[in-house]
Amino acid sequence: MQRVALVVGASGIVGNNLARRLASGGWTVYGLARRPPMDLAGVHPVAADLLRPDMLRSALSGVKPTHVFFCTWLRQSTEAENCAVNGGMVRNLLDVLREEESLRHVALVTGLKHYLGPFEAYGKGVLPDTPFREEQPRLPIENFYYVQEDEVFAAARRQGFSWSVHRPHTIIGFAVGNAMNMGVTLAVYAAICRETGRPFLFPGSPTQWNGLTDVTDARLLARHLEWAATAEGGRNEAFNVVNGDVFRWRWLWPRLAEHLGVRAADYPGHATPLEQQLADAGPIWKDLAHKYKLVERELERLTSAWHTDADLGRPIECLADMSKSRLRGFLDYQYTPDSFFDLFWKLREARLLPSYRPADTP
């Protein structure tokens, strides 16, 4: 049976990797974004604003997706606004697609803020025990992830499609211009440290430095999304999605530093947020990009210091259990250091990062 995917958020870290995977696997793929990428082989770009139903309806005219992968969000100043805007985007899309009567499955990507709470109440109050498990109840606070889920559940009841919810941890993968991108942020930070002689300091909290944690490779998440959309075991369930290993940042940090051609500084015992460290780095990056003939000279297009600080600054342990996916048939695994190393090589190949090598470390 023909599979037609609508990847919503095709310009982001999740949507970009997912669209590439599906297109290479024989799917017909449409990539929707306000400014969709035009360079994804086999992906049909769709430019639309999810907050404008008329524009959305026009943009999707004639597109009859069998599978929707919702991989985007818009950050607002309060969680109440997040709920209204991000819930509205899901509702608008599914209302428009209801007219086509083609949908078989809708996959929604959220994250571990399902368990930790939204940014304005992040990690506060009584939180569930780690490792996080899908059956743990929702927190008694506003959370736009819950609103998005409820929109999907309601539309599934009305329209008869199956659904899946995917809850990754911090996502490591290739993308430019997105709001949450720790891997690229750390690579750029290392390059700035190397050029200026600044110490390459782990920016986070002692809890994150010393405690166990995990991350999610964008490529593994793409495989998980495809699996849940096509396998019986993935239907009508919520899943955590992480690499499958655990690590401590105090172990990983010097390994990342070596690969990036910079020396890891001793951890000072307290957080040193990247928003502070990179506050003056815009002109530094422009000069560095000119020196090495890099293709992106705007620091804010590459780094998301605020999000990296939020993840690495948490005062609590944060890791997720993958047993549910394993028991239902998804057995893929990704070695976390390679998630970072593969990304760094790709950034070099794309001329987004200087070609430092471990042997170049000063």
mmCIF file of N, CA and C in Angstrom, residues 206-301:
data_model
loop_
_atom_site.group_PDB
_atom_site.id
_atom_site.type_symbol
_atom_site.label_atom_id
_atom_site.label_comp_id
_atom_site.label_asym_id
_atom_site.label_seq_id
_atom_site.Cartn_x
_atom_site.Cartn_y
_atom_site.Cartn_z
ATOM 1 N N PRO A 206 26.255 20.637 38.875
ATOM 2 C CA PRO A 206 26.953 19.475 39.419
ATOM 3 C C PRO A 206 26.158 18.183 39.276
ATOM 4 N N THR A 207 24.825 18.284 39.376
ATOM 5 C CA THR A 207 23.994 17.086 39.225
ATOM 6 C C THR A 207 24.159 16.488 37.843
ATOM 7 N N GLN A 208 24.160 17.324 36.816
ATOM 8 C CA GLN A 208 24.328 16.811 35.455
ATOM 9 C C GLN A 208 25.760 16.350 35.192
ATOM 10 N N TRP A 209 26.734 17.021 35.750
ATOM 11 C CA TRP A 209 28.131 16.644 35.576
ATOM 12 C C TRP A 209 28.403 15.258 36.152
ATOM 13 N N ASN A 210 27.841 14.995 37.312
ATOM 14 C CA ASN A 210 28.154 13.758 38.040
ATOM 15 C C ASN A 210 27.136 12.644 37.842
ATOM 16 N N GLY A 211 25.900 12.981 37.508
ATOM 17 C CA GLY A 211 24.836 11.993 37.477
ATOM 18 C C GLY A 211 24.715 11.266 36.147
ATOM 19 N N LEU A 212 23.929 10.200 36.158
ATOM 20 C CA LEU A 212 23.641 9.459 34.931
ATOM 21 C C LEU A 212 22.589 10.189 34.108
ATOM 22 N N THR A 213 22.734 10.112 32.803
ATOM 23 C CA THR A 213 21.761 10.722 31.913
ATOM 24 C C THR A 213 21.788 9.984 30.579
ATOM 25 N N ASP A 214 20.987 10.446 29.618
ATOM 26 C CA ASP A 214 20.963 9.878 28.268
ATOM 27 C C ASP A 214 20.560 10.966 27.288
ATOM 28 N N VAL A 215 20.651 10.679 25.996
ATOM 29 C CA VAL A 215 20.222 11.592 24.944
ATOM 30 C C VAL A 215 19.571 10.771 23.842
ATOM 31 N N THR A 216 19.074 11.471 22.822
ATOM 32 C CA THR A 216 18.397 10.831 21.689
ATOM 33 C C THR A 216 19.033 11.280 20.385
ATOM 34 N N ASP A 217 19.539 10.333 19.618
ATOM 35 C CA ASP A 217 20.063 10.626 18.288
ATOM 36 C C ASP A 217 18.882 10.862 17.337
ATOM 37 N N ALA A 218 18.944 11.935 16.555
ATOM 38 C CA ALA A 218 17.849 12.250 15.637
ATOM 39 C C ALA A 218 17.618 11.137 14.623
ATOM 40 N N ARG A 219 18.657 10.415 14.278
ATOM 41 C CA ARG A 219 18.508 9.316 13.306
ATOM 42 C C ARG A 219 17.769 8.143 13.935
ATOM 43 N N LEU A 220 18.055 7.843 15.202
ATOM 44 C CA LEU A 220 17.321 6.788 15.891
ATOM 45 C C LEU A 220 15.859 7.184 16.069
ATOM 46 N N LEU A 221 15.623 8.447 16.398
ATOM 47 C CA LEU A 221 14.246 8.925 16.525
ATOM 48 C C LEU A 221 13.502 8.774 15.202
ATOM 49 N N ALA A 222 14.165 9.062 14.090
ATOM 50 C CA ALA A 222 13.526 8.887 12.781
ATOM 51 C C ALA A 222 13.145 7.429 12.546
ATOM 52 N N ARG A 223 14.032 6.524 12.917
ATOM 53 C CA ARG A 223 13.719 5.094 12.758
ATOM 54 C C ARG A 223 12.555 4.694 13.662
ATOM 55 N N HIS A 224 12.519 5.248 14.860
ATOM 56 C CA HIS A 224 11.438 4.938 15.799
ATOM 57 C C HIS A 224 10.098 5.459 15.288
ATOM 58 N N LEU A 225 10.098 6.650 14.719
ATOM 59 C CA LEU A 225 8.873 7.207 14.162
ATOM 60 C C LEU A 225 8.344 6.348 13.014
ATOM 61 N N GLU A 226 9.238 5.919 12.134
ATOM 62 C CA GLU A 226 8.809 5.069 11.022
ATOM 63 C C GLU A 226 8.298 3.728 11.540
ATOM 64 N N TRP A 227 8.981 3.160 12.513
ATOM 65 C CA TRP A 227 8.540 1.885 13.083
ATOM 66 C C TRP A 227 7.142 2.000 13.675
ATOM 67 N N ALA A 228 6.911 2.995 14.512
ATOM 68 C CA ALA A 228 5.613 3.122 15.182
ATOM 69 C C ALA A 228 4.486 3.366 14.187
ATOM 70 N N ALA A 229 4.802 4.047 13.076
ATOM 71 C CA ALA A 229 3.781 4.357 12.079
ATOM 72 C C ALA A 229 3.413 3.171 11.214
ATOM 73 N N THR A 230 4.242 2.130 11.227
ATOM 74 C CA THR A 230 4.031 1.018 10.286
ATOM 75 C C THR A 230 3.927 -0.346 10.957
ATOM 76 N N ALA A 231 4.287 -0.459 12.225
ATOM 77 C CA ALA A 231 4.260 -1.748 12.921
ATOM 78 C C ALA A 231 3.066 -1.820 13.858
ATOM 79 N N GLU A 232 2.508 -2.998 13.982
ATOM 80 C CA GLU A 232 1.349 -3.187 14.854
ATOM 81 C C GLU A 232 1.659 -2.775 16.287
ATOM 82 N N GLY A 233 2.878 -3.066 16.742
ATOM 83 C CA GLY A 233 3.232 -2.768 18.124
ATOM 84 C C GLY A 233 3.365 -1.301 18.442
ATOM 85 N N GLY A 234 3.418 -0.449 17.414
ATOM 86 C CA GLY A 234 3.585 0.973 17.654
ATOM 87 C C GLY A 234 2.311 1.782 17.696
ATOM 88 N N ARG A 235 1.190 1.144 17.481
ATOM 89 C CA ARG A 235 -0.063 1.885 17.349
ATOM 90 C C ARG A 235 -0.686 2.229 18.690
ATOM 91 N N ASN A 236 -1.192 3.476 18.766
ATOM 92 C CA ASN A 236 -1.988 3.946 19.901
ATOM 93 C C ASN A 236 -1.256 3.819 21.230
ATOM 94 N N GLU A 237 0.027 4.207 21.197
ATOM 95 C CA GLU A 237 0.853 4.151 22.401
ATOM 96 C C GLU A 237 1.775 5.368 22.455
ATOM 97 N N ALA A 238 2.177 5.721 23.666
ATOM 98 C CA ALA A 238 3.215 6.726 23.882
ATOM 99 C C ALA A 238 4.513 6.012 24.223
ATOM 100 N N PHE A 239 5.633 6.525 23.686
ATOM 101 C CA PHE A 239 6.931 5.876 23.861
ATOM 102 C C PHE A 239 8.015 6.884 24.228
ATOM 103 N N ASN A 240 8.840 6.517 25.208
ATOM 104 C CA ASN A 240 10.116 7.201 25.367
ATOM 105 C C ASN A 240 11.038 6.770 24.228
ATOM 106 N N VAL A 241 11.929 7.678 23.804
ATOM 107 C CA VAL A 241 12.876 7.349 22.737
ATOM 108 C C VAL A 241 14.246 7.916 23.120
ATOM 109 N N VAL A 242 15.149 7.034 23.535
ATOM 110 C CA VAL A 242 16.525 7.435 23.843
ATOM 111 C C VAL A 242 17.476 6.423 23.216
ATOM 112 N N ASN A 243 18.768 6.743 23.247
ATOM 113 C CA ASN A 243 19.745 5.931 22.515
ATOM 114 C C ASN A 243 19.854 4.504 23.020
ATOM 115 N N GLY A 244 19.651 4.319 24.303
ATOM 116 C CA GLY A 244 19.749 2.969 24.852
ATOM 117 C C GLY A 244 20.936 2.771 25.766
ATOM 118 N N ASP A 245 21.857 3.747 25.815
ATOM 119 C CA ASP A 245 22.944 3.700 26.786
ATOM 120 C C ASP A 245 22.791 4.877 27.749
ATOM 121 N N VAL A 246 23.564 4.871 28.818
ATOM 122 C CA VAL A 246 23.593 5.985 29.757
ATOM 123 C C VAL A 246 25.047 6.409 29.946
ATOM 124 N N PHE A 247 25.253 7.640 30.394
ATOM 125 C CA PHE A 247 26.605 8.155 30.567
ATOM 126 C C PHE A 247 26.589 9.255 31.625
ATOM 127 N N ARG A 248 27.777 9.654 32.041
ATOM 128 C CA ARG A 248 27.949 10.829 32.888
ATOM 129 C C ARG A 248 28.690 11.885 32.074
ATOM 130 N N TRP A 249 28.283 13.132 32.180
ATOM 131 C CA TRP A 249 28.946 14.190 31.418
ATOM 132 C C TRP A 249 30.419 14.308 31.788
ATOM 133 N N ARG A 250 30.774 14.010 33.025
ATOM 134 C CA ARG A 250 32.186 14.100 33.406
ATOM 135 C C ARG A 250 33.031 13.086 32.626
ATOM 136 N N TRP A 251 32.405 12.017 32.131
ATOM 137 C CA TRP A 251 33.083 11.040 31.276
ATOM 138 C C TRP A 251 33.071 11.481 29.815
ATOM 139 N N LEU A 252 31.938 12.008 29.346
ATOM 140 C CA LEU A 252 31.790 12.344 27.932
ATOM 141 C C LEU A 252 32.478 13.653 27.562
ATOM 142 N N TRP A 253 32.494 14.623 28.456
ATOM 143 C CA TRP A 253 32.986 15.960 28.122
ATOM 144 C C TRP A 253 34.409 15.952 27.564
ATOM 145 N N PRO A 254 35.381 15.321 28.224
ATOM 146 C CA PRO A 254 36.742 15.330 27.651
ATOM 147 C C PRO A 254 36.825 14.602 26.317
ATOM 148 N N ARG A 255 35.978 13.633 26.075
ATOM 149 C CA ARG A 255 35.972 12.934 24.794
ATOM 150 C C ARG A 255 35.441 13.843 23.681
ATOM 151 N N LEU A 256 34.412 14.627 23.989
ATOM 152 C CA LEU A 256 33.934 15.598 23.013
ATOM 153 C C LEU A 256 35.011 16.643 22.733
ATOM 154 N N ALA A 257 35.681 17.097 23.794
ATOM 155 C CA ALA A 257 36.725 18.105 23.631
ATOM 156 C C ALA A 257 37.831 17.606 22.715
ATOM 157 N N GLU A 258 38.284 16.384 22.927
ATOM 158 C CA GLU A 258 39.349 15.836 22.101
ATOM 159 C C GLU A 258 38.940 15.792 20.636
ATOM 160 N N HIS A 259 37.718 15.355 20.382
ATOM 161 C CA HIS A 259 37.261 15.251 19.004
ATOM 162 C C HIS A 259 37.149 16.623 18.354
ATOM 163 N N LEU A 260 36.853 17.644 19.150
ATOM 164 C CA LEU A 260 36.679 18.993 18.629
ATOM 165 C C LEU A 260 37.973 19.797 18.605
ATOM 166 N N GLY A 261 39.076 19.162 19.001
ATOM 167 C CA GLY A 261 40.362 19.832 18.920
ATOM 168 C C GLY A 261 40.587 20.900 19.962
ATOM 169 N N VAL A 262 40.037 20.696 21.156
ATOM 170 C CA VAL A 262 40.192 21.661 22.238
ATOM 171 C C VAL A 262 40.395 20.895 23.540
ATOM 172 N N ARG A 263 41.055 21.509 24.509
ATOM 173 C CA ARG A 263 41.261 20.839 25.787
ATOM 174 C C ARG A 263 40.081 21.108 26.719
ATOM 175 N N ALA A 264 39.622 20.066 27.401
ATOM 176 C CA ALA A 264 38.545 20.221 28.378
ATOM 177 C C ALA A 264 39.094 20.860 29.653
ATOM 178 N N ALA A 265 38.448 21.925 30.105
ATOM 179 C CA ALA A 265 38.843 22.569 31.355
ATOM 180 C C ALA A 265 38.322 21.757 32.537
ATOM 181 N N ASP A 266 38.963 21.895 33.668
ATOM 182 C CA ASP A 266 38.471 21.260 34.885
ATOM 183 C C ASP A 266 37.109 21.837 35.246
ATOM 184 N N TYR A 267 36.221 20.970 35.703
ATOM 185 C CA TYR A 267 34.891 21.447 36.089
ATOM 186 C C TYR A 267 35.010 22.271 37.366
ATOM 187 N N PRO A 268 34.445 23.496 37.388
ATOM 188 C CA PRO A 268 34.626 24.372 38.550
ATOM 189 C C PRO A 268 33.707 24.053 39.728
ATOM 190 N N GLY A 269 32.786 23.091 39.549
ATOM 191 C CA GLY A 269 31.901 22.727 40.652
ATOM 192 C C GLY A 269 30.590 23.470 40.667
ATOM 193 N N HIS A 270 30.341 24.292 39.646
ATOM 194 C CA HIS A 270 29.094 25.045 39.562
ATOM 195 C C HIS A 270 28.789 25.318 38.094
ATOM 196 N N ALA A 271 27.555 25.696 37.812
ATOM 197 C CA ALA A 271 27.155 25.995 36.438
ATOM 198 C C ALA A 271 27.796 27.293 35.955
ATOM 199 N N THR A 272 28.165 27.304 34.681
ATOM 200 C CA THR A 272 28.676 28.507 34.007
ATOM 201 C C THR A 272 27.907 28.634 32.698
ATOM 202 N N PRO A 273 26.700 29.216 32.733
ATOM 203 C CA PRO A 273 25.782 29.130 31.593
ATOM 204 C C PRO A 273 26.370 29.653 30.284
ATOM 205 N N LEU A 274 26.026 28.977 29.204
ATOM 206 C CA LEU A 274 26.497 29.380 27.886
ATOM 207 C C LEU A 274 25.920 30.725 27.458
ATOM 208 N N GLU A 275 24.727 31.059 27.916
ATOM 209 C CA GLU A 275 24.171 32.365 27.561
ATOM 210 C C GLU A 275 25.088 33.483 28.017
ATOM 211 N N GLN A 276 25.737 33.291 29.166
ATOM 212 C CA GLN A 276 26.710 34.275 29.642
ATOM 213 C C GLN A 276 28.018 34.161 28.859
ATOM 214 N N GLN A 277 28.497 32.929 28.689
ATOM 215 C CA GLN A 277 29.781 32.739 28.025
ATOM 216 C C GLN A 277 29.781 33.207 26.573
ATOM 217 N N LEU A 278 28.632 33.084 25.906
ATOM 218 C CA LEU A 278 28.553 33.422 24.485
ATOM 219 C C LEU A 278 27.880 34.767 24.233
ATOM 220 N N ALA A 279 27.662 35.539 25.296
ATOM 221 C CA ALA A 279 26.947 36.807 25.152
ATOM 222 C C ALA A 279 27.657 37.763 24.191
ATOM 223 N N ASP A 280 28.988 37.702 24.137
ATOM 224 C CA ASP A 280 29.756 38.607 23.277
ATOM 225 C C ASP A 280 30.325 37.906 22.050
ATOM 226 N N ALA A 281 29.852 36.703 21.761
ATOM 227 C CA ALA A 281 30.527 35.849 20.778
ATOM 228 C C ALA A 281 30.056 36.036 19.348
ATOM 229 N N GLY A 282 29.015 36.845 19.115
ATOM 230 C CA GLY A 282 28.552 37.039 17.745
ATOM 231 C C GLY A 282 29.638 37.551 16.811
ATOM 232 N N PRO A 283 30.310 38.659 17.156
ATOM 233 C CA PRO A 283 31.399 39.153 16.293
ATOM 234 C C PRO A 283 32.576 38.179 16.205
ATOM 235 N N ILE A 284 32.849 37.460 17.303
ATOM 236 C CA ILE A 284 33.937 36.475 17.286
ATOM 237 C C ILE A 284 33.647 35.395 16.251
ATOM 238 N N TRP A 285 32.407 34.916 16.224
ATOM 239 C CA TRP A 285 32.054 33.870 15.261
ATOM 240 C C TRP A 285 32.111 34.391 13.832
ATOM 241 N N LYS A 286 31.678 35.623 13.600
ATOM 242 C CA LYS A 286 31.759 36.188 12.248
ATOM 243 C C LYS A 286 33.202 36.181 11.749
ATOM 244 N N ASP A 287 34.128 36.597 12.634
ATOM 245 C CA ASP A 287 35.546 36.605 12.240
ATOM 246 C C ASP A 287 36.056 35.191 12.001
ATOM 247 N N LEU A 288 35.662 34.277 12.872
ATOM 248 C CA LEU A 288 36.095 32.884 12.738
ATOM 249 C C LEU A 288 35.550 32.280 11.446
ATOM 250 N N ALA A 289 34.278 32.549 11.160
ATOM 251 C CA ALA A 289 33.662 32.014 9.941
ATOM 252 C C ALA A 289 34.343 32.574 8.697
ATOM 253 N N HIS A 290 34.711 33.845 8.747
ATOM 254 C CA HIS A 290 35.435 34.442 7.616
ATOM 255 C C HIS A 290 36.809 33.796 7.458
ATOM 256 N N LYS A 291 37.504 33.592 8.564
ATOM 257 C CA LYS A 291 38.851 33.013 8.540
ATOM 258 C C LYS A 291 38.847 31.629 7.911
ATOM 259 N N TYR A 292 37.855 30.787 8.259
ATOM 260 C CA TYR A 292 37.829 29.401 7.799
ATOM 261 C C TYR A 292 36.872 29.192 6.620
ATOM 262 N N LYS A 293 36.321 30.305 6.094
ATOM 263 C CA LYS A 293 35.425 30.242 4.928
ATOM 264 C C LYS A 293 34.214 29.338 5.198
ATOM 265 N N LEU A 294 33.600 29.558 6.357
ATOM 266 C CA LEU A 294 32.402 28.802 6.730
ATOM 267 C C LEU A 294 31.170 29.425 6.080
ATOM 268 N N VAL A 295 30.135 28.616 5.912
ATOM 269 C CA VAL A 295 28.961 29.069 5.160
ATOM 270 C C VAL A 295 27.941 29.809 6.019
ATOM 271 N N GLU A 296 28.044 29.710 7.346
ATOM 272 C CA GLU A 296 27.088 30.392 8.221
ATOM 273 C C GLU A 296 27.845 31.293 9.191
ATOM 274 N N ARG A 297 27.606 32.591 9.077
ATOM 275 C CA ARG A 297 28.346 33.555 9.891
ATOM 276 C C ARG A 297 27.515 34.151 11.025
ATOM 277 N N GLU A 298 26.251 33.752 11.114
ATOM 278 C CA GLU A 298 25.388 34.261 12.184
ATOM 279 C C GLU A 298 25.328 33.234 13.316
ATOM 280 N N LEU A 299 25.851 33.615 14.466
ATOM 281 C CA LEU A 299 25.935 32.695 15.594
ATOM 282 C C LEU A 299 24.563 32.176 16.015
ATOM 283 N N GLU A 300 23.563 33.048 15.996
ATOM 284 C CA GLU A 300 22.236 32.642 16.462
ATOM 285 C C GLU A 300 21.577 31.629 15.533
ATOM 286 N N ARG A 301 22.061 31.478 14.324
ATOM 287 C CA ARG A 301 21.531 30.462 13.421
ATOM 288 C C ARG A 301 22.044 29.070 13.782
#
